[in-house]
Amino acid sequence: DAKTTQPNSMESNEEEPVHLPCNHSTISGTDYIHWYRQLPSQGPEYVIHGLTSNVNNRMASLAIAEDRKSSTLILHRATLRDAAVYYCILRRDNYGQNFVFGPGTRLSVLP
Amino acid sequence: NAGVMQNPRHLVRRRGQEARLRCSPMKGHSHVYWYRQLPEEGLKFMVYLQKENIIDESGMPKERFSAEFPKEGPSILRIQQVVRGDSAAYFCASSPTGNEKLFFGSGTQLSVL
């Protein structure tokens, strides 16, 4: 599986935008970029995913670099409930692929 | 549509006992993944199953651990002769096919005394 690199931790102030970066320089053409997050004492939850174009949903936006070697998860207005570990994962669109989680970025949101 | 259900939520076992963790995937999902998470660590993939088949068990310890996903009923992760190092949170996830997003359960916290 292609590897991803994320900062160990980040801080944000409440109500401000948060940009969570992810580097994936060895990404291949069929790798989708997935983001999950894990709130304290809970299972991970899906946030967003994309292939080449930027994506928006009710939770977040995903900005993908033109060369696809990096991406950024954007939370437009951080709330205290967004404090979690955010995982960036590459997943080949093949049957039988498992999801490999790295250490992720621990986001702290300050009131 | 109920989410992924894991039970029990907490399981306490003494060293040498067996632990059985159950996972009922979301309705219509035939793919199940098991992950283990030690305190303050990331999720470690264990096994990926489809109904009655093990697709990838590259993350499963070679001894004492086994998993199944029968045609009927939940997926079971079985740990025989538990040791203290097995204490962890075990998460199950399901997806409708093999290449869509995952839906996770709330996990089973296994404590080995």
JSON list of C-alpha atoms in Angstrom, two decimals:
[
{"chain": "A", "resi": 1, "resn": "ASP", "atom": "CA", "xyz": [0.00, 0.00, 0.00]},
{"chain": "A", "resi": 2, "resn": "ALA", "atom": "CA", "xyz": [1.18, 3.50, -0.77]},
{"chain": "A", "resi": 3, "resn": "LYS", "atom": "CA", "xyz": [2.13, 5.44, 2.35]},
{"chain": "A", "resi": 4, "resn": "THR", "atom": "CA", "xyz": [0.74, 8.69, 3.69]},
{"chain": "A", "resi": 5, "resn": "THR", "atom": "CA", "xyz": [2.45, 11.22, 5.95]},
{"chain": "A", "resi": 6, "resn": "GLN", "atom": "CA", "xyz": [0.54, 13.47, 8.32]},
{"chain": "A", "resi": 7, "resn": "PRO", "atom": "CA", "xyz": [1.58, 15.79, 11.16]},
{"chain": "A", "resi": 8, "resn": "ASN", "atom": "CA", "xyz": [1.25, 14.13, 14.55]},
{"chain": "A", "resi": 9, "resn": "SER", "atom": "CA", "xyz": [-0.88, 16.90, 15.98]},
{"chain": "A", "resi": 10, "resn": "MET", "atom": "CA", "xyz": [-2.48, 20.24, 15.20]},
{"chain": "A", "resi": 11, "resn": "GLU", "atom": "CA", "xyz": [-4.37, 22.87, 17.12]},
{"chain": "A", "resi": 12, "resn": "SER", "atom": "CA", "xyz": [-7.18, 25.11, 16.04]},
{"chain": "A", "resi": 13, "resn": "ASN", "atom": "CA", "xyz": [-9.39, 27.73, 17.59]},
{"chain": "A", "resi": 14, "resn": "GLU", "atom": "CA", "xyz": [-13.11, 27.17, 17.68]},
{"chain": "A", "resi": 15, "resn": "GLU", "atom": "CA", "xyz": [-15.05, 28.71, 14.79]},
{"chain": "A", "resi": 16, "resn": "GLU", "atom": "CA", "xyz": [-11.92, 28.98, 12.65]},
{"chain": "A", "resi": 17, "resn": "PRO", "atom": "CA", "xyz": [-11.09, 26.96, 9.53]},
{"chain": "A", "resi": 18, "resn": "VAL", "atom": "CA", "xyz": [-8.73, 24.00, 9.85]},
{"chain": "A", "resi": 19, "resn": "HIS", "atom": "CA", "xyz": [-6.50, 22.67, 7.10]},
{"chain": "A", "resi": 20, "resn": "LEU", "atom": "CA", "xyz": [-5.20, 19.16, 7.74]},
{"chain": "A", "resi": 21, "resn": "PRO", "atom": "CA", "xyz": [-2.43, 18.17, 5.31]},
{"chain": "A", "resi": 22, "resn": "CYS", "atom": "CA", "xyz": [-1.53, 14.75, 3.98]},
{"chain": "A", "resi": 23, "resn": "ASN", "atom": "CA", "xyz": [1.42, 13.82, 1.78]},
{"chain": "A", "resi": 24, "resn": "HIS", "atom": "CA", "xyz": [1.21, 10.77, -0.47]},
{"chain": "A", "resi": 25, "resn": "SER", "atom": "CA", "xyz": [4.06, 11.12, -2.93]},
{"chain": "A", "resi": 26, "resn": "THR", "atom": "CA", "xyz": [3.90, 7.46, -4.04]},
{"chain": "A", "resi": 27, "resn": "ILE", "atom": "CA", "xyz": [0.23, 7.55, -4.93]},
{"chain": "A", "resi": 28, "resn": "SER", "atom": "CA", "xyz": [-0.76, 5.60, -8.03]},
{"chain": "A", "resi": 29, "resn": "GLY", "atom": "CA", "xyz": [-3.34, 6.49, -10.63]},
{"chain": "A", "resi": 30, "resn": "THR", "atom": "CA", "xyz": [-6.03, 4.23, -9.19]},
{"chain": "A", "resi": 31, "resn": "ASP", "atom": "CA", "xyz": [-5.58, 5.19, -5.54]},
{"chain": "A", "resi": 32, "resn": "TYR", "atom": "CA", "xyz": [-8.50, 6.96, -3.91]},
{"chain": "A", "resi": 33, "resn": "ILE", "atom": "CA", "xyz": [-7.76, 9.37, -1.04]},
{"chain": "A", "resi": 34, "resn": "HIS", "atom": "CA", "xyz": [-9.96, 8.65, 1.97]},
{"chain": "A", "resi": 35, "resn": "TRP", "atom": "CA", "xyz": [-10.28, 10.56, 5.22]},
{"chain": "A", "resi": 36, "resn": "TYR", "atom": "CA", "xyz": [-11.67, 9.11, 8.42]},
{"chain": "A", "resi": 37, "resn": "ARG", "atom": "CA", "xyz": [-11.76, 10.54, 11.91]},
{"chain": "A", "resi": 38, "resn": "GLN", "atom": "CA", "xyz": [-11.94, 8.94, 15.33]},
{"chain": "A", "resi": 39, "resn": "LEU", "atom": "CA", "xyz": [-13.51, 10.79, 18.22]},
{"chain": "A", "resi": 40, "resn": "PRO", "atom": "CA", "xyz": [-12.43, 9.82, 21.74]},
{"chain": "A", "resi": 41, "resn": "SER", "atom": "CA", "xyz": [-13.70, 6.39, 22.80]},
{"chain": "A", "resi": 42, "resn": "GLN", "atom": "CA", "xyz": [-15.48, 5.82, 19.49]},
{"chain": "A", "resi": 43, "resn": "GLY", "atom": "CA", "xyz": [-14.93, 3.89, 16.30]},
{"chain": "A", "resi": 44, "resn": "PRO", "atom": "CA", "xyz": [-13.66, 5.76, 13.26]},
{"chain": "A", "resi": 45, "resn": "GLU", "atom": "CA", "xyz": [-16.15, 7.45, 10.99]},
{"chain": "A", "resi": 46, "resn": "TYR", "atom": "CA", "xyz": [-15.93, 8.24, 7.31]},
{"chain": "A", "resi": 47, "resn": "VAL", "atom": "CA", "xyz": [-15.39, 11.89, 6.45]},
{"chain": "A", "resi": 48, "resn": "ILE", "atom": "CA", "xyz": [-14.78, 12.21, 2.73]},
{"chain": "A", "resi": 49, "resn": "HIS", "atom": "CA", "xyz": [-12.94, 10.70, -0.21]},
{"chain": "A", "resi": 50, "resn": "GLY", "atom": "CA", "xyz": [-11.86, 11.67, -3.71]},
{"chain": "A", "resi": 51, "resn": "LEU", "atom": "CA", "xyz": [-9.77, 10.66, -6.69]},
{"chain": "A", "resi": 52, "resn": "THR", "atom": "CA", "xyz": [-8.67, 13.74, -8.63]},
{"chain": "A", "resi": 53, "resn": "SER", "atom": "CA", "xyz": [-11.16, 16.57, -8.22]},
{"chain": "A", "resi": 54, "resn": "ASN", "atom": "CA", "xyz": [-11.86, 18.54, -5.08]},
{"chain": "A", "resi": 55, "resn": "VAL", "atom": "CA", "xyz": [-14.83, 17.22, -3.13]},
{"chain": "A", "resi": 56, "resn": "ASN", "atom": "CA", "xyz": [-17.30, 18.82, -0.75]},
{"chain": "A", "resi": 57, "resn": "ASN", "atom": "CA", "xyz": [-19.82, 17.30, 1.62]},
{"chain": "A", "resi": 58, "resn": "ARG", "atom": "CA", "xyz": [-21.66, 18.40, 4.73]},
{"chain": "A", "resi": 59, "resn": "MET", "atom": "CA", "xyz": [-18.74, 17.51, 6.98]},
{"chain": "A", "resi": 60, "resn": "ALA", "atom": "CA", "xyz": [-15.72, 18.84, 5.12]},
{"chain": "A", "resi": 61, "resn": "SER", "atom": "CA", "xyz": [-13.97, 19.65, 1.86]},
{"chain": "A", "resi": 62, "resn": "LEU", "atom": "CA", "xyz": [-11.12, 17.73, 0.29]},
{"chain": "A", "resi": 63, "resn": "ALA", "atom": "CA", "xyz": [-8.61, 19.64, -1.80]},
{"chain": "A", "resi": 64, "resn": "ILE", "atom": "CA", "xyz": [-6.37, 17.44, -3.96]},
{"chain": "A", "resi": 65, "resn": "ALA", "atom": "CA", "xyz": [-3.17, 18.77, -5.47]},
{"chain": "A", "resi": 66, "resn": "GLU", "atom": "CA", "xyz": [-2.93, 18.73, -9.24]},
{"chain": "A", "resi": 67, "resn": "ASP", "atom": "CA", "xyz": [-0.14, 16.11, -9.14]},
{"chain": "A", "resi": 68, "resn": "ARG", "atom": "CA", "xyz": [-2.11, 14.18, -6.47]},
{"chain": "A", "resi": 69, "resn": "LYS", "atom": "CA", "xyz": [0.97, 13.88, -4.29]},
{"chain": "A", "resi": 70, "resn": "SER", "atom": "CA", "xyz": [-0.75, 15.70, -1.46]},
{"chain": "A", "resi": 71, "resn": "SER", "atom": "CA", "xyz": [-4.21, 16.58, -0.24]},
{"chain": "A", "resi": 72, "resn": "THR", "atom": "CA", "xyz": [-5.79, 18.76, 2.43]},
{"chain": "A", "resi": 73, "resn": "LEU", "atom": "CA", "xyz": [-8.87, 18.11, 4.50]},
{"chain": "A", "resi": 74, "resn": "ILE", "atom": "CA", "xyz": [-10.64, 21.37, 5.25]},
{"chain": "A", "resi": 75, "resn": "LEU", "atom": "CA", "xyz": [-13.02, 21.85, 8.15]},
{"chain": "A", "resi": 76, "resn": "HIS", "atom": "CA", "xyz": [-14.62, 25.19, 7.43]},
{"chain": "A", "resi": 77, "resn": "ARG", "atom": "CA", "xyz": [-15.51, 26.12, 11.00]},
{"chain": "A", "resi": 78, "resn": "ALA", "atom": "CA", "xyz": [-14.03, 23.95, 13.70]},
{"chain": "A", "resi": 79, "resn": "THR", "atom": "CA", "xyz": [-16.18, 23.09, 16.68]},
{"chain": "A", "resi": 80, "resn": "LEU", "atom": "CA", "xyz": [-15.20, 21.41, 19.92]},
{"chain": "A", "resi": 81, "resn": "ARG", "atom": "CA", "xyz": [-16.84, 18.24, 18.59]},
{"chain": "A", "resi": 82, "resn": "ASP", "atom": "CA", "xyz": [-14.32, 18.13, 15.76]},
{"chain": "A", "resi": 83, "resn": "ALA", "atom": "CA", "xyz": [-11.52, 17.30, 18.20]},
{"chain": "A", "resi": 84, "resn": "ALA", "atom": "CA", "xyz": [-10.43, 13.86, 17.00]},
{"chain": "A", "resi": 85, "resn": "VAL", "atom": "CA", "xyz": [-7.69, 11.89, 15.29]},
{"chain": "A", "resi": 86, "resn": "TYR", "atom": "CA", "xyz": [-7.92, 12.35, 11.52]},
{"chain": "A", "resi": 87, "resn": "TYR", "atom": "CA", "xyz": [-6.63, 9.60, 9.26]},
{"chain": "A", "resi": 88, "resn": "CYS", "atom": "CA", "xyz": [-5.64, 10.02, 5.61]},
{"chain": "A", "resi": 89, "resn": "ILE", "atom": "CA", "xyz": [-5.68, 6.70, 3.75]},
{"chain": "A", "resi": 90, "resn": "LEU", "atom": "CA", "xyz": [-4.95, 5.64, 0.18]},
{"chain": "A", "resi": 91, "resn": "ARG", "atom": "CA", "xyz": [-7.05, 2.86, -1.17]},
{"chain": "A", "resi": 92, "resn": "ARG", "atom": "CA", "xyz": [-6.71, 1.19, -4.53]},
{"chain": "A", "resi": 93, "resn": "ASP", "atom": "CA", "xyz": [-10.01, 0.65, -6.25]},
{"chain": "A", "resi": 94, "resn": "ASN", "atom": "CA", "xyz": [-9.54, -3.07, -6.33]},
{"chain": "A", "resi": 95, "resn": "TYR", "atom": "CA", "xyz": [-11.64, -5.78, -4.88]},
{"chain": "A", "resi": 96, "resn": "GLY", "atom": "CA", "xyz": [-10.03, -7.30, -1.85]},
{"chain": "A", "resi": 97, "resn": "GLN", "atom": "CA", "xyz": [-8.07, -4.31, -0.66]},
{"chain": "A", "resi": 98, "resn": "ASN", "atom": "CA", "xyz": [-7.99, -3.64, 3.01]},
{"chain": "A", "resi": 99, "resn": "PHE", "atom": "CA", "xyz": [-7.81, -0.19, 4.60]},
{"chain": "A", "resi": 100, "resn": "VAL", "atom": "CA", "xyz": [-4.46, 0.54, 6.26]},
{"chain": "A", "resi": 101, "resn": "PHE", "atom": "CA", "xyz": [-4.60, 3.27, 8.90]},
{"chain": "A", "resi": 102, "resn": "GLY", "atom": "CA", "xyz": [-1.51, 5.27, 9.82]},
{"chain": "A", "resi": 103, "resn": "PRO", "atom": "CA", "xyz": [-1.06, 7.17, 13.10]},
{"chain": "A", "resi": 104, "resn": "GLY", "atom": "CA", "xyz": [-3.13, 10.14, 11.86]},
{"chain": "A", "resi": 105, "resn": "THR", "atom": "CA", "xyz": [-3.24, 13.74, 13.08]},
{"chain": "A", "resi": 106, "resn": "ARG", "atom": "CA", "xyz": [-4.62, 14.51, 16.51]},
{"chain": "A", "resi": 107, "resn": "LEU", "atom": "CA", "xyz": [-6.63, 17.73, 16.21]},
{"chain": "A", "resi": 108, "resn": "SER", "atom": "CA", "xyz": [-7.23, 19.80, 19.32]},
{"chain": "A", "resi": 109, "resn": "VAL", "atom": "CA", "xyz": [-9.85, 22.54, 19.17]},
{"chain": "A", "resi": 110, "resn": "LEU", "atom": "CA", "xyz": [-9.47, 25.37, 21.65]},
{"chain": "A", "resi": 111, "resn": "PRO", "atom": "CA", "xyz": [-12.51, 27.29, 22.88]},
{"chain": "B", "resi": 1, "resn": "ASN", "atom": "CA", "xyz": [-30.91, 1.14, 9.14]},
{"chain": "B", "resi": 2, "resn": "ALA", "atom": "CA", "xyz": [-29.03, 0.06, 12.22]},
{"chain": "B", "resi": 3, "resn": "GLY", "atom": "CA", "xyz": [-25.31, 0.63, 12.20]},
{"chain": "B", "resi": 4, "resn": "VAL", "atom": "CA", "xyz": [-22.56, -1.90, 12.76]},
{"chain": "B", "resi": 5, "resn": "MET", "atom": "CA", "xyz": [-23.26, -3.62, 16.06]},
{"chain": "B", "resi": 6, "resn": "GLN", "atom": "CA", "xyz": [-20.49, -5.00, 18.21]},
{"chain": "B", "resi": 7, "resn": "ASN", "atom": "CA", "xyz": [-20.93, -6.92, 21.40]},
{"chain": "B", "resi": 8, "resn": "PRO", "atom": "CA", "xyz": [-20.08, -7.07, 24.10]},
{"chain": "B", "resi": 9, "resn": "ARG", "atom": "CA", "xyz": [-19.05, -3.45, 24.59]},
{"chain": "B", "resi": 10, "resn": "HIS", "atom": "CA", "xyz": [-16.69, -4.48, 27.38]},
{"chain": "B", "resi": 11, "resn": "LEU", "atom": "CA", "xyz": [-15.24, -7.93, 27.99]},
{"chain": "B", "resi": 12, "resn": "VAL", "atom": "CA", "xyz": [-13.11, -8.98, 30.93]},
{"chain": "B", "resi": 13, "resn": "ARG", "atom": "CA", "xyz": [-11.19, -12.22, 30.79]},
{"chain": "B", "resi": 14, "resn": "ARG", "atom": "CA", "xyz": [-8.55, -13.88, 32.94]},
{"chain": "B", "resi": 15, "resn": "ARG", "atom": "CA", "xyz": [-5.32, -15.06, 31.39]},
{"chain": "B", "resi": 16, "resn": "GLY", "atom": "CA", "xyz": [-5.81, -18.37, 29.63]},
{"chain": "B", "resi": 17, "resn": "GLN", "atom": "CA", "xyz": [-9.52, -17.92, 28.94]},
{"chain": "B", "resi": 18, "resn": "GLU", "atom": "CA", "xyz": [-11.15, -17.51, 25.56]},
{"chain": "B", "resi": 19, "resn": "ALA", "atom": "CA", "xyz": [-12.58, -14.27, 24.22]},
{"chain": "B", "resi": 20, "resn": "ARG", "atom": "CA", "xyz": [-15.30, -14.14, 21.56]},
{"chain": "B", "resi": 21, "resn": "LEU", "atom": "CA", "xyz": [-16.09, -10.80, 19.98]},
{"chain": "B", "resi": 22, "resn": "ARG", "atom": "CA", "xyz": [-19.14, -10.43, 17.78]},
{"chain": "B", "resi": 23, "resn": "CYS", "atom": "CA", "xyz": [-19.83, -8.08, 14.92]},
{"chain": "B", "resi": 24, "resn": "SER", "atom": "CA", "xyz": [-23.10, -7.71, 13.05]},
{"chain": "B", "resi": 25, "resn": "PRO", "atom": "CA", "xyz": [-22.53, -5.68, 9.90]},
{"chain": "B", "resi": 26, "resn": "MET", "atom": "CA", "xyz": [-24.97, -3.18, 8.52]},
{"chain": "B", "resi": 27, "resn": "LYS", "atom": "CA", "xyz": [-27.88, -4.65, 6.58]},
{"chain": "B", "resi": 28, "resn": "GLY", "atom": "CA", "xyz": [-26.83, -5.53, 3.08]},
{"chain": "B", "resi": 29, "resn": "HIS", "atom": "CA", "xyz": [-23.10, -5.45, 3.84]},
{"chain": "B", "resi": 30, "resn": "SER", "atom": "CA", "xyz": [-21.21, -8.62, 3.06]},
{"chain": "B", "resi": 31, "resn": "HIS", "atom": "CA", "xyz": [-17.67, -7.41, 3.80]},
{"chain": "B", "resi": 32, "resn": "VAL", "atom": "CA", "xyz": [-16.26, -7.21, 7.32]},
{"chain": "B", "resi": 33, "resn": "TYR", "atom": "CA", "xyz": [-12.95, -5.90, 8.61]},
{"chain": "B", "resi": 34, "resn": "TRP", "atom": "CA", "xyz": [-11.46, -6.31, 12.08]},
{"chain": "B", "resi": 35, "resn": "TYR", "atom": "CA", "xyz": [-8.98, -3.85, 13.61]},
{"chain": "B", "resi": 36, "resn": "ARG", "atom": "CA", "xyz": [-7.16, -3.72, 16.94]},
{"chain": "B", "resi": 37, "resn": "GLN", "atom": "CA", "xyz": [-6.20, -0.54, 18.75]},
{"chain": "B", "resi": 38, "resn": "LEU", "atom": "CA", "xyz": [-3.86, -0.40, 21.70]},
{"chain": "B", "resi": 39, "resn": "PRO", "atom": "CA", "xyz": [-4.08, 2.62, 24.05]},
{"chain": "B", "resi": 40, "resn": "GLU", "atom": "CA", "xyz": [-2.75, 5.80, 22.45]},
{"chain": "B", "resi": 41, "resn": "GLU", "atom": "CA", "xyz": [-1.93, 3.94, 19.24]},
{"chain": "B", "resi": 42, "resn": "GLY", "atom": "CA", "xyz": [-3.42, 3.76, 15.77]},
{"chain": "B", "resi": 43, "resn": "LEU", "atom": "CA", "xyz": [-5.67, 1.14, 14.29]},
{"chain": "B", "resi": 44, "resn": "LYS", "atom": "CA", "xyz": [-3.96, -2.06, 13.19]},
{"chain": "B", "resi": 45, "resn": "PHE", "atom": "CA", "xyz": [-5.61, -4.12, 10.50]},
{"chain": "B", "resi": 46, "resn": "MET", "atom": "CA", "xyz": [-6.21, -7.74, 11.47]},
{"chain": "B", "resi": 47, "resn": "VAL", "atom": "CA", "xyz": [-8.45, -9.51, 9.00]},
{"chain": "B", "resi": 48, "resn": "TYR", "atom": "CA", "xyz": [-10.83, -8.88, 6.12]},
{"chain": "B", "resi": 49, "resn": "LEU", "atom": "CA", "xyz": [-13.66, -11.31, 5.44]},
{"chain": "B", "resi": 50, "resn": "GLN", "atom": "CA", "xyz": [-16.49, -11.74, 3.03]},
{"chain": "B", "resi": 51, "resn": "LYS", "atom": "CA", "xyz": [-19.35, -14.11, 3.71]},
{"chain": "B", "resi": 52, "resn": "GLU", "atom": "CA", "xyz": [-17.81, -17.53, 4.46]},
{"chain": "B", "resi": 53, "resn": "ASN", "atom": "CA", "xyz": [-14.42, -16.46, 3.09]},
{"chain": "B", "resi": 54, "resn": "ILE", "atom": "CA", "xyz": [-11.27, -14.93, 4.51]},
{"chain": "B", "resi": 55, "resn": "ILE", "atom": "CA", "xyz": [-9.97, -12.43, 1.96]},
{"chain": "B", "resi": 56, "resn": "ASP", "atom": "CA", "xyz": [-6.92, -11.10, 3.80]},
{"chain": "B", "resi": 57, "resn": "GLU", "atom": "CA", "xyz": [-5.65, -12.23, 7.20]},
{"chain": "B", "resi": 58, "resn": "SER", "atom": "CA", "xyz": [-2.20, -10.71, 6.91]},
{"chain": "B", "resi": 59, "resn": "GLY", "atom": "CA", "xyz": [-2.65, -8.77, 10.16]},
{"chain": "B", "resi": 60, "resn": "MET", "atom": "CA", "xyz": [-3.74, -11.69, 12.30]},
{"chain": "B", "resi": 61, "resn": "PRO", "atom": "CA", "xyz": [-1.29, -13.17, 14.78]},
{"chain": "B", "resi": 62, "resn": "LYS", "atom": "CA", "xyz": [-0.36, -16.68, 13.69]},
{"chain": "B", "resi": 63, "resn": "GLU", "atom": "CA", "xyz": [-1.48, -18.33, 16.91]},
{"chain": "B", "resi": 64, "resn": "ARG", "atom": "CA", "xyz": [-4.52, -18.08, 19.16]},
{"chain": "B", "resi": 65, "resn": "PHE", "atom": "CA", "xyz": [-6.48, -15.72, 16.89]},
{"chain": "B", "resi": 66, "resn": "SER", "atom": "CA", "xyz": [-9.14, -16.74, 14.39]},
{"chain": "B", "resi": 67, "resn": "ALA", "atom": "CA", "xyz": [-12.03, -15.07, 12.61]},
{"chain": "B", "resi": 68, "resn": "GLU", "atom": "CA", "xyz": [-15.09, -16.22, 10.74]},
{"chain": "B", "resi": 69, "resn": "PHE", "atom": "CA", "xyz": [-18.04, -14.70, 8.97]},
{"chain": "B", "resi": 70, "resn": "PRO", "atom": "CA", "xyz": [-20.62, -17.43, 8.41]},
{"chain": "B", "resi": 71, "resn": "LYS", "atom": "CA", "xyz": [-23.42, -17.37, 5.89]},
{"chain": "B", "resi": 72, "resn": "GLU", "atom": "CA", "xyz": [-25.86, -16.67, 8.68]},
{"chain": "B", "resi": 73, "resn": "GLY", "atom": "CA", "xyz": [-25.10, -14.69, 11.82]},
{"chain": "B", "resi": 74, "resn": "PRO", "atom": "CA", "xyz": [-22.44, -12.26, 12.93]},
{"chain": "B", "resi": 75, "resn": "SER", "atom": "CA", "xyz": [-18.74, -12.26, 12.30]},
{"chain": "B", "resi": 76, "resn": "ILE", "atom": "CA", "xyz": [-16.77, -13.66, 15.22]},
{"chain": "B", "resi": 77, "resn": "LEU", "atom": "CA", "xyz": [-13.23, -12.79, 16.28]},
{"chain": "B", "resi": 78, "resn": "ARG", "atom": "CA", "xyz": [-11.99, -15.50, 18.60]},
{"chain": "B", "resi": 79, "resn": "ILE", "atom": "CA", "xyz": [-8.94, -15.22, 20.84]},
{"chain": "B", "resi": 80, "resn": "GLN", "atom": "CA", "xyz": [-7.89, -18.38, 22.62]},
{"chain": "B", "resi": 81, "resn": "GLN", "atom": "CA", "xyz": [-5.79, -18.46, 25.80]},
{"chain": "B", "resi": 82, "resn": "VAL", "atom": "CA", "xyz": [-5.76, -14.70, 26.18]},
{"chain": "B", "resi": 83, "resn": "VAL", "atom": "CA", "xyz": [-2.72, -12.92, 27.57]},
{"chain": "B", "resi": 84, "resn": "ARG", "atom": "CA", "xyz": [-2.39, -9.45, 29.06]},
{"chain": "B", "resi": 85, "resn": "GLY", "atom": "CA", "xyz": [-1.00, -8.12, 25.77]},
{"chain": "B", "resi": 86, "resn": "ASP", "atom": "CA", "xyz": [-4.33, -8.88, 24.09]},
{"chain": "B", "resi": 87, "resn": "SER", "atom": "CA", "xyz": [-5.95, -6.10, 26.11]},
{"chain": "B", "resi": 88, "resn": "ALA", "atom": "CA", "xyz": [-7.08, -3.56, 23.53]},
{"chain": "B", "resi": 89, "resn": "ALA", "atom": "CA", "xyz": [-10.07, -2.10, 21.73]},
{"chain": "B", "resi": 90, "resn": "TYR", "atom": "CA", "xyz": [-11.24, -4.26, 18.85]},
{"chain": "B", "resi": 91, "resn": "PHE", "atom": "CA", "xyz": [-13.18, -2.54, 16.11]},
{"chain": "B", "resi": 92, "resn": "CYS", "atom": "CA", "xyz": [-15.23, -4.08, 13.37]},
{"chain": "B", "resi": 93, "resn": "ALA", "atom": "CA", "xyz": [-16.20, -2.34, 10.14]},
{"chain": "B", "resi": 94, "resn": "SER", "atom": "CA", "xyz": [-18.41, -3.33, 7.25]},
{"chain": "B", "resi": 95, "resn": "SER", "atom": "CA", "xyz": [-18.96, -2.27, 3.68]},
{"chain": "B", "resi": 96, "resn": "PRO", "atom": "CA", "xyz": [-21.45, -3.34, 1.03]},
{"chain": "B", "resi": 97, "resn": "THR", "atom": "CA", "xyz": [-18.76, -4.31, -1.45]},
{"chain": "B", "resi": 98, "resn": "GLY", "atom": "CA", "xyz": [-15.02, -4.67, -1.29]},
{"chain": "B", "resi": 99, "resn": "ASN", "atom": "CA", "xyz": [-14.12, -1.16, -2.36]},
{"chain": "B", "resi": 100, "resn": "GLU", "atom": "CA", "xyz": [-16.46, 1.30, -0.70]},
{"chain": "B", "resi": 101, "resn": "LYS", "atom": "CA", "xyz": [-16.22, 3.32, 2.46]},
{"chain": "B", "resi": 102, "resn": "LEU", "atom": "CA", "xyz": [-16.22, 1.58, 5.79]},
{"chain": "B", "resi": 103, "resn": "PHE", "atom": "CA", "xyz": [-18.79, 1.86, 8.55]},
{"chain": "B", "resi": 104, "resn": "PHE", "atom": "CA", "xyz": [-17.35, 1.15, 11.99]},
{"chain": "B", "resi": 105, "resn": "GLY", "atom": "CA", "xyz": [-18.89, -0.22, 15.13]},
{"chain": "B", "resi": 106, "resn": "SER", "atom": "CA", "xyz": [-18.31, 1.22, 18.59]},
{"chain": "B", "resi": 107, "resn": "GLY", "atom": "CA", "xyz": [-15.78, -1.45, 19.42]},
{"chain": "B", "resi": 108, "resn": "THR", "atom": "CA", "xyz": [-15.24, -4.05, 22.12]},
{"chain": "B", "resi": 109, "resn": "GLN", "atom": "CA", "xyz": [-12.85, -3.17, 24.91]},
{"chain": "B", "resi": 110, "resn": "LEU", "atom": "CA", "xyz": [-11.09, -6.37, 25.98]},
{"chain": "B", "resi": 111, "resn": "SER", "atom": "CA", "xyz": [-9.39, -6.36, 29.35]},
{"chain": "B", "resi": 112, "resn": "VAL", "atom": "CA", "xyz": [-7.27, -9.34, 30.37]},
{"chain": "B", "resi": 113, "resn": "LEU", "atom": "CA", "xyz": [-6.59, -9.68, 34.08]}
]
